[in-house]
Short mmCIF file of C-alpha atoms and ligand atoms in Angstrom, two decimals:
data_model
loop_
_atom_site.label_atom_id
_atom_site.label_comp_id
_atom_site.label_asym_id
_atom_site.label_seq_id
_atom_site.Cartn_x
_atom_site.Cartn_y
_atom_site.Cartn_z
CA UNK A 1 -16.06 -61.95 -33.75
CA UNK A 2 -15.46 -60.19 -30.31
CA UNK A 3 -18.39 -59.26 -28.03
CA UNK A 4 -18.27 -55.84 -26.49
CA UNK A 5 -20.50 -54.45 -23.78
CA UNK A 6 -20.88 -50.78 -23.56
CA UNK A 7 -22.52 -49.05 -20.63
CA UNK A 8 -24.09 -45.69 -21.29
CA UNK A 9 -24.74 -46.56 -24.87
CA UNK A 10 -27.83 -44.28 -25.20
CA UNK A 11 -25.82 -41.17 -25.62
CA UNK A 12 -22.57 -39.39 -26.33
CA UNK A 13 -19.36 -41.35 -26.13
CA UNK A 14 -21.12 -44.81 -25.46
CA UNK A 15 -23.34 -44.33 -28.46
CA UNK A 16 -20.51 -43.39 -30.65
CA UNK A 17 -18.39 -46.35 -29.54
CA UNK A 18 -21.32 -48.67 -30.49
CA UNK A 19 -21.78 -47.16 -33.94
CA UNK A 20 -17.99 -47.46 -34.57
CA UNK A 21 -17.74 -51.01 -33.14
CA UNK A 22 -20.72 -52.13 -35.28
CA UNK A 23 -18.81 -51.02 -38.49
CA UNK A 24 -15.81 -52.96 -37.33
CA UNK A 25 -17.80 -56.18 -36.79
CA UNK A 26 -18.00 -56.48 -32.97
CA UNK A 27 -20.90 -58.32 -31.47
CA UNK A 28 -22.60 -55.58 -29.19
CA UNK A 29 -24.37 -55.60 -25.80
CA UNK A 30 -25.66 -51.99 -25.38
CA UNK A 31 -26.62 -50.76 -21.82
CA UNK A 32 -28.55 -47.74 -20.53
CA UNK A 33 -31.84 -46.72 -18.83
CA UNK A 34 -33.53 -44.99 -21.71
CA UNK A 35 -35.12 -48.10 -23.43
CA UNK A 36 -36.50 -46.24 -26.51
CA UNK A 37 -33.02 -45.21 -27.37
CA UNK A 38 -31.59 -48.60 -26.89
CA UNK A 39 -34.34 -50.15 -29.13
CA UNK A 40 -33.61 -47.53 -31.79
CA UNK A 41 -29.82 -48.03 -31.67
CA UNK A 42 -30.38 -51.85 -31.84
CA UNK A 43 -32.57 -51.49 -34.85
CA UNK A 44 -30.12 -49.21 -36.58
CA UNK A 45 -26.92 -51.34 -35.82
CA UNK A 46 -28.48 -54.71 -36.36
CA UNK A 47 -28.00 -54.13 -40.12
CA UNK A 48 -24.24 -54.37 -39.52
CA UNK A 49 -23.84 -56.79 -36.49
CA UNK A 50 -25.47 -58.92 -33.70
CA UNK A 51 -26.90 -56.52 -31.11
CA UNK A 52 -28.54 -57.27 -27.80
CA UNK A 53 -29.57 -54.64 -25.26
CA UNK A 54 -29.75 -54.50 -21.47
CA UNK A 55 -32.05 -51.94 -19.80
CA UNK A 56 -31.06 -51.19 -16.20
CA UNK A 57 -29.63 -48.58 -13.92
CA UNK A 58 -26.02 -49.33 -12.98
CA UNK A 59 -26.73 -48.19 -9.43
CA UNK A 60 -29.17 -51.27 -8.95
CA UNK A 61 -26.81 -54.02 -8.04
CA UNK A 62 -29.33 -56.94 -8.43
CA UNK A 63 -30.33 -55.57 -11.79
CA UNK A 64 -26.66 -55.49 -12.84
CA UNK A 65 -26.15 -59.05 -11.86
CA UNK A 66 -29.48 -60.36 -13.25
CA UNK A 67 -28.84 -58.76 -16.65
CA UNK A 68 -25.41 -60.31 -16.97
CA UNK A 69 -26.70 -63.58 -15.87
CA UNK A 70 -29.56 -63.53 -18.31
CA UNK A 71 -27.57 -62.91 -21.48
CA UNK A 72 -28.31 -65.10 -24.45
CA UNK A 73 -25.71 -67.84 -24.85
CA UNK A 74 -24.10 -66.17 -27.80
CA UNK A 75 -23.54 -62.90 -26.06
CA UNK A 76 -22.25 -64.42 -22.75
CA UNK A 77 -18.52 -64.36 -23.47
CA UNK A 78 -17.81 -60.75 -23.01
CA UNK A 79 -14.37 -59.91 -24.41
CA UNK A 80 -14.47 -56.09 -23.98
CA UNK A 81 -16.20 -54.22 -21.13
CA UNK A 82 -16.46 -50.48 -21.67
CA UNK A 83 -17.29 -48.84 -18.24
CA UNK A 84 -18.59 -45.62 -19.65
CA UNK A 85 -21.90 -44.88 -18.03
CA UNK A 86 -21.60 -41.69 -15.88
CA UNK A 87 -22.19 -38.02 -15.58
CA UNK A 88 -21.59 -34.92 -13.59
CA UNK A 89 -24.46 -33.70 -11.50
CA UNK A 90 -24.12 -29.91 -10.52
CA UNK A 91 -21.19 -27.65 -10.29
CA UNK A 92 -21.27 -26.13 -6.96
CA UNK A 93 -18.77 -25.09 -4.28
CA UNK A 94 -18.58 -27.91 -1.72
CA UNK A 95 -20.44 -25.82 0.92
CA UNK A 96 -23.42 -25.44 -1.31
CA UNK A 97 -23.38 -28.96 -2.71
CA UNK A 98 -26.53 -30.86 -3.30
CA UNK A 99 -26.30 -34.29 -1.40
CA UNK A 100 -28.59 -35.99 -4.02
CA UNK A 101 -26.05 -34.85 -6.68
CA UNK A 102 -23.07 -36.36 -4.53
CA UNK A 103 -24.97 -39.55 -4.21
CA UNK A 104 -25.70 -39.98 -7.86
CA UNK A 105 -22.11 -39.23 -8.90
CA UNK A 106 -20.62 -41.64 -6.46
CA UNK A 107 -23.27 -44.39 -6.95
CA UNK A 108 -23.17 -44.21 -10.70
CA UNK A 109 -19.62 -43.19 -11.66
CA UNK A 110 -17.95 -45.33 -8.96
CA UNK A 111 -20.22 -47.99 -7.57
CA UNK A 112 -21.93 -48.68 -10.94
CA UNK A 113 -18.63 -49.25 -12.47
CA UNK A 114 -17.68 -51.58 -9.56
CA UNK A 115 -20.77 -53.65 -9.98
CA UNK A 116 -20.49 -54.11 -13.77
CA UNK A 117 -16.85 -55.08 -13.30
CA UNK A 118 -17.74 -57.62 -10.49
CA UNK A 119 -20.40 -59.08 -12.79
CA UNK A 120 -18.25 -59.37 -15.94
CA UNK A 121 -14.85 -60.20 -14.50
CA UNK A 122 -15.54 -63.98 -13.48
CA UNK A 123 -16.05 -64.73 -17.13
CA UNK A 124 -12.87 -63.14 -18.21
CA UNK A 125 -11.05 -64.88 -15.47
CA UNK A 126 -12.42 -68.33 -16.47
CA UNK A 127 -11.25 -67.62 -19.99
CA UNK A 128 -8.24 -66.02 -18.98
CA UNK A 129 -8.76 -63.15 -21.47
CA UNK A 130 -10.55 -59.94 -21.71
CA UNK A 131 -10.29 -56.04 -21.96
CA UNK A 132 -11.73 -53.64 -19.56
CA UNK A 133 -11.78 -50.04 -20.50
CA UNK A 134 -12.61 -47.53 -17.80
CA UNK A 135 -13.71 -44.05 -18.86
CA UNK A 136 -12.19 -41.71 -16.47
CA UNK A 137 -11.49 -37.97 -17.08
CA UNK A 138 -9.15 -35.12 -16.94
CA UNK A 139 -11.29 -34.59 -13.79
CA UNK A 140 -9.63 -37.63 -12.40
CA UNK A 141 -6.25 -36.25 -12.92
CA UNK A 142 -6.78 -32.82 -11.56
CA UNK A 143 -9.39 -30.95 -9.40
CA UNK A 144 -11.01 -27.73 -10.61
CA UNK A 145 -13.11 -25.19 -8.91
CA UNK A 146 -16.68 -26.52 -8.01
CA UNK A 147 -15.80 -30.02 -9.43
CA UNK A 148 -15.23 -31.40 -5.96
CA UNK A 149 -17.35 -34.62 -5.99
CA UNK A 150 -17.41 -35.25 -9.74
CA UNK A 151 -13.57 -34.89 -9.58
CA UNK A 152 -13.48 -37.27 -6.60
CA UNK A 153 -15.44 -39.81 -8.42
CA UNK A 154 -13.28 -39.74 -11.40
CA UNK A 155 -10.14 -39.82 -9.32
CA UNK A 156 -11.70 -43.12 -7.83
CA UNK A 157 -12.01 -44.28 -11.28
CA UNK A 158 -8.40 -43.62 -11.74
CA UNK A 159 -7.43 -45.51 -8.63
CA UNK A 160 -9.76 -48.49 -9.42
CA UNK A 161 -8.31 -48.65 -12.88
CA UNK A 162 -4.94 -49.02 -11.41
CA UNK A 163 -6.15 -51.48 -8.76
CA UNK A 164 -7.84 -53.78 -11.36
CA UNK A 165 -4.76 -53.86 -13.48
CA UNK A 166 -2.73 -54.85 -10.42
CA UNK A 167 -5.13 -57.41 -9.15
CA UNK A 168 -6.01 -59.02 -12.38
CA UNK A 169 -2.25 -59.18 -13.46
CA UNK A 170 -1.45 -62.76 -14.52
CA UNK A 171 -4.91 -63.52 -15.92
CA UNK A 172 -4.47 -62.43 -19.45
CA UNK A 173 -6.79 -59.34 -18.92
CA UNK A 174 -6.15 -56.07 -20.24
CA UNK A 175 -7.19 -53.05 -18.16
CA UNK A 176 -6.82 -49.47 -19.13
CA UNK A 177 -8.44 -46.00 -18.68
CA UNK A 178 -9.31 -43.31 -21.27
CA UNK A 179 -9.51 -39.88 -19.71
CA UNK A 180 -11.17 -37.41 -22.05
CA UNK A 181 -11.12 -33.57 -21.61
CA UNK A 182 -14.02 -31.40 -22.71
CA UNK A 183 -16.22 -33.55 -25.06
CA UNK A 184 -19.53 -32.17 -26.62
CA UNK A 185 -22.19 -34.64 -25.58
CA UNK A 186 -25.15 -34.55 -23.31
CA UNK A 187 -22.79 -34.33 -20.32
CA UNK A 188 -23.27 -30.64 -19.61
CA UNK A 189 -27.04 -30.77 -20.10
CA UNK A 190 -27.09 -33.45 -17.46
CA UNK A 191 -24.71 -31.54 -15.31
CA UNK A 192 -26.84 -28.34 -15.48
CA UNK A 193 -30.12 -30.27 -15.10
CA UNK A 194 -31.59 -29.56 -18.57
CA UNK A 195 -30.39 -25.95 -18.93
CA UNK A 196 -29.32 -26.21 -22.44
CA UNK A 197 -28.21 -22.63 -22.84
CA UNK A 198 -25.81 -22.94 -19.88
CA UNK A 199 -24.67 -26.34 -21.24
CA UNK A 200 -23.97 -25.01 -24.79
CA UNK A 201 -21.77 -22.23 -23.39
CA UNK A 202 -19.39 -24.79 -22.16
CA UNK A 203 -18.34 -25.78 -25.62
CA UNK A 204 -18.55 -22.22 -27.27
CA UNK A 205 -15.54 -20.45 -28.61
CA UNK A 206 -13.41 -23.52 -29.30
CA UNK A 207 -13.59 -26.87 -31.01
CA UNK A 208 -14.44 -29.41 -28.33
CA UNK A 209 -13.69 -33.11 -28.66
CA UNK A 210 -16.52 -35.03 -30.30
CA UNK A 211 -17.97 -38.36 -29.03
CA UNK A 212 -16.45 -39.86 -32.21
CA UNK A 213 -12.99 -38.81 -31.55
CA UNK A 214 -13.10 -40.79 -28.32
CA UNK A 215 -14.71 -43.75 -30.13
CA UNK A 216 -11.83 -43.66 -32.64
CA UNK A 217 -9.17 -43.82 -29.87
CA UNK A 218 -11.10 -46.66 -27.97
CA UNK A 219 -11.22 -48.62 -31.31
CA UNK A 220 -7.52 -48.06 -31.61
CA UNK A 221 -6.93 -49.28 -27.91
CA UNK A 222 -8.97 -52.51 -28.59
CA UNK A 223 -7.31 -53.47 -31.89
CA UNK A 224 -3.66 -53.30 -30.56
CA UNK A 225 -1.90 -56.63 -30.59
CA UNK A 226 -2.78 -58.69 -27.50
CA UNK A 227 0.50 -58.06 -25.70
CA UNK A 228 -0.07 -54.31 -25.84
CA UNK A 229 -2.08 -52.76 -23.12
CA UNK A 230 -2.84 -48.94 -23.33
CA UNK A 231 -2.96 -48.49 -19.55
CA UNK A 232 -3.85 -44.88 -19.25
CA UNK A 233 -4.46 -42.31 -21.88
CA UNK A 234 -5.55 -38.64 -21.50
CA UNK A 235 -7.03 -36.70 -24.45
CA UNK A 236 -7.95 -33.11 -24.70
CA UNK A 237 -9.04 -30.73 -27.32
CA UNK A 238 -6.17 -28.78 -28.75
CA UNK A 239 -7.74 -25.69 -27.29
CA UNK A 240 -7.55 -27.29 -23.84
CA UNK A 241 -4.41 -27.17 -21.62
CA UNK A 242 -5.87 -28.09 -18.23
CA UNK A 243 -9.49 -28.24 -16.85
CA UNK A 244 -9.41 -24.44 -16.38
CA UNK A 245 -7.14 -23.25 -19.28
CA UNK A 246 -9.13 -23.21 -22.45
CA UNK A 247 -8.43 -21.04 -25.27
CA UNK A 248 -11.89 -19.62 -26.02
CA UNK A 249 -11.98 -17.16 -28.77
CA UNK A 250 -15.47 -15.78 -27.94
P1 LIG B 301 -23.72 -38.51 -21.96
O1 LIG B 301 -24.59 -37.66 -20.92
O2 LIG B 301 -24.00 -38.13 -23.35
O3 LIG B 301 -23.92 -40.01 -21.69
C1 LIG B 301 -23.98 -40.59 -20.44
C2 LIG B 301 -24.41 -41.99 -20.64
O4 LIG B 301 -24.46 -42.64 -19.29
C3 LIG B 301 -25.82 -42.18 -21.18
O5 LIG B 301 -25.87 -43.19 -22.16
C4 LIG B 301 -26.54 -42.50 -19.87
O6 LIG B 301 -27.74 -43.39 -20.33
C5 LIG B 301 -25.61 -43.24 -19.14
N1 LIG B 301 -25.90 -43.29 -17.67
C6 LIG B 301 -25.93 -42.28 -16.80
N2 LIG B 301 -26.43 -42.71 -15.68
C7 LIG B 301 -26.71 -43.91 -15.69
C8 LIG B 301 -27.20 -44.93 -14.75
N3 LIG B 301 -27.58 -44.52 -13.59
N4 LIG B 301 -27.41 -46.09 -15.18
C9 LIG B 301 -27.06 -46.51 -16.50
N5 LIG B 301 -26.61 -45.67 -17.40
C10 LIG B 301 -26.42 -44.39 -17.05
O7 LIG B 301 -22.25 -38.17 -21.41
P2 LIG B 301 -20.76 -38.66 -22.12
O8 LIG B 301 -20.95 -39.45 -23.28
O9 LIG B 301 -20.03 -37.40 -22.24
O10 LIG B 301 -20.24 -39.53 -20.80
C11 LIG B 301 -19.83 -40.74 -20.91
C12 LIG B 301 -18.55 -40.89 -19.95
O11 LIG B 301 -17.60 -40.06 -20.31
C13 LIG B 301 -19.01 -40.59 -18.54
O12 LIG B 301 -18.40 -41.47 -17.71
C14 LIG B 301 -18.35 -39.19 -18.32
O13 LIG B 301 -18.11 -38.94 -16.93
C15 LIG B 301 -17.11 -39.29 -19.19
N6 LIG B 301 -16.54 -38.00 -19.54
C16 LIG B 301 -17.24 -37.14 -20.28
C17 LIG B 301 -16.56 -35.95 -20.68
C18 LIG B 301 -17.21 -34.84 -21.47
O14 LIG B 301 -16.73 -33.78 -21.47
N7 LIG B 301 -18.41 -35.19 -21.93
C19 LIG B 301 -15.12 -35.73 -20.32
C20 LIG B 301 -14.50 -36.91 -19.62
C21 LIG B 301 -15.18 -38.05 -19.28
P3 LIG B 301 -29.18 -43.32 -19.64
O15 LIG B 301 -29.39 -41.92 -19.34
O16 LIG B 301 -30.06 -43.80 -20.82
O17 LIG B 301 -29.12 -44.39 -18.67
C1 LIG B 302 -15.72 -34.20 -18.11
C2 LIG B 302 -14.84 -33.19 -18.26
O1 LIG B 302 -13.88 -30.91 -17.43
O2 LIG B 302 -16.28 -31.15 -17.44
O3 LIG B 302 -15.24 -35.19 -17.36
O4 LIG B 302 -14.98 -32.38 -15.89
S1 LIG B 302 -15.03 -31.85 -17.21
#
């Protein structure tokens, strides 16, 4: 039984991956800040597999390392790390950008991913095996109006993904990024700070990707034969051509 650690398992893509992996008999470590949601998901998925949760903010370096060090023995050998926790905060032109939003995006999407990786990689190196999946975005492949810092954070994920693959080469560790386009989760509600009307409009008039679509792809990626590493995969809704070209019917 392989052990997978998923950051951002309380919602959206991370939660869908947890549900999918439980069905496929992976041992799970679920991470997030909302403890009630972690408890609920643990209760739900424990019927199918072994589940442990870690309740911390990926921005807190000490908590990241302490949580990984304190894992129960049976959860210590992490085979798969899914660096998924992240969000956009705001959608403003650079000259009007909110600096707290900038800090949040860079601290969570970039530094949080680095802290998690730094905490988990030593075990993978010791075992000369492992699989790291970094959740990037189409925003890491192109820049769109008002996306500035979020796009920068996801371009950083793209660079870190490549850097990890280069530096870990020769250690039996697979590293790859999944870059989703428009996916209907809590993402836009967070971006627009709880303005659900604004958030819902993002996904109106076309069929957006669902979290389960990405979970399905991630499951495909982790179940390839060990010599196969899917290094970089971009997936968009059929209605989307670029970040700004979306065939909206309404
Ligand atoms: P959601 O808002 O639904 O989920 C985000 C997850 O990240 C939550 O579980 C949240 O948990 C966790 N998270 C956020 N901040 C922190 C933090 N400081 N510490 C720990 N966990 C945190 O969005 P998605 O599922 O859509 O997003 C998942 C990933 O996919 C993100 O990296 C996002 O950038 C990326 N992505 C999303 C796309 C989309 O259109 N939805 C498209 C491309 C990429 P909690 O709040 O409980 O801590
Ligand atoms: C999420 C997709 O287009 O909102 O990363 O940036 S987008």
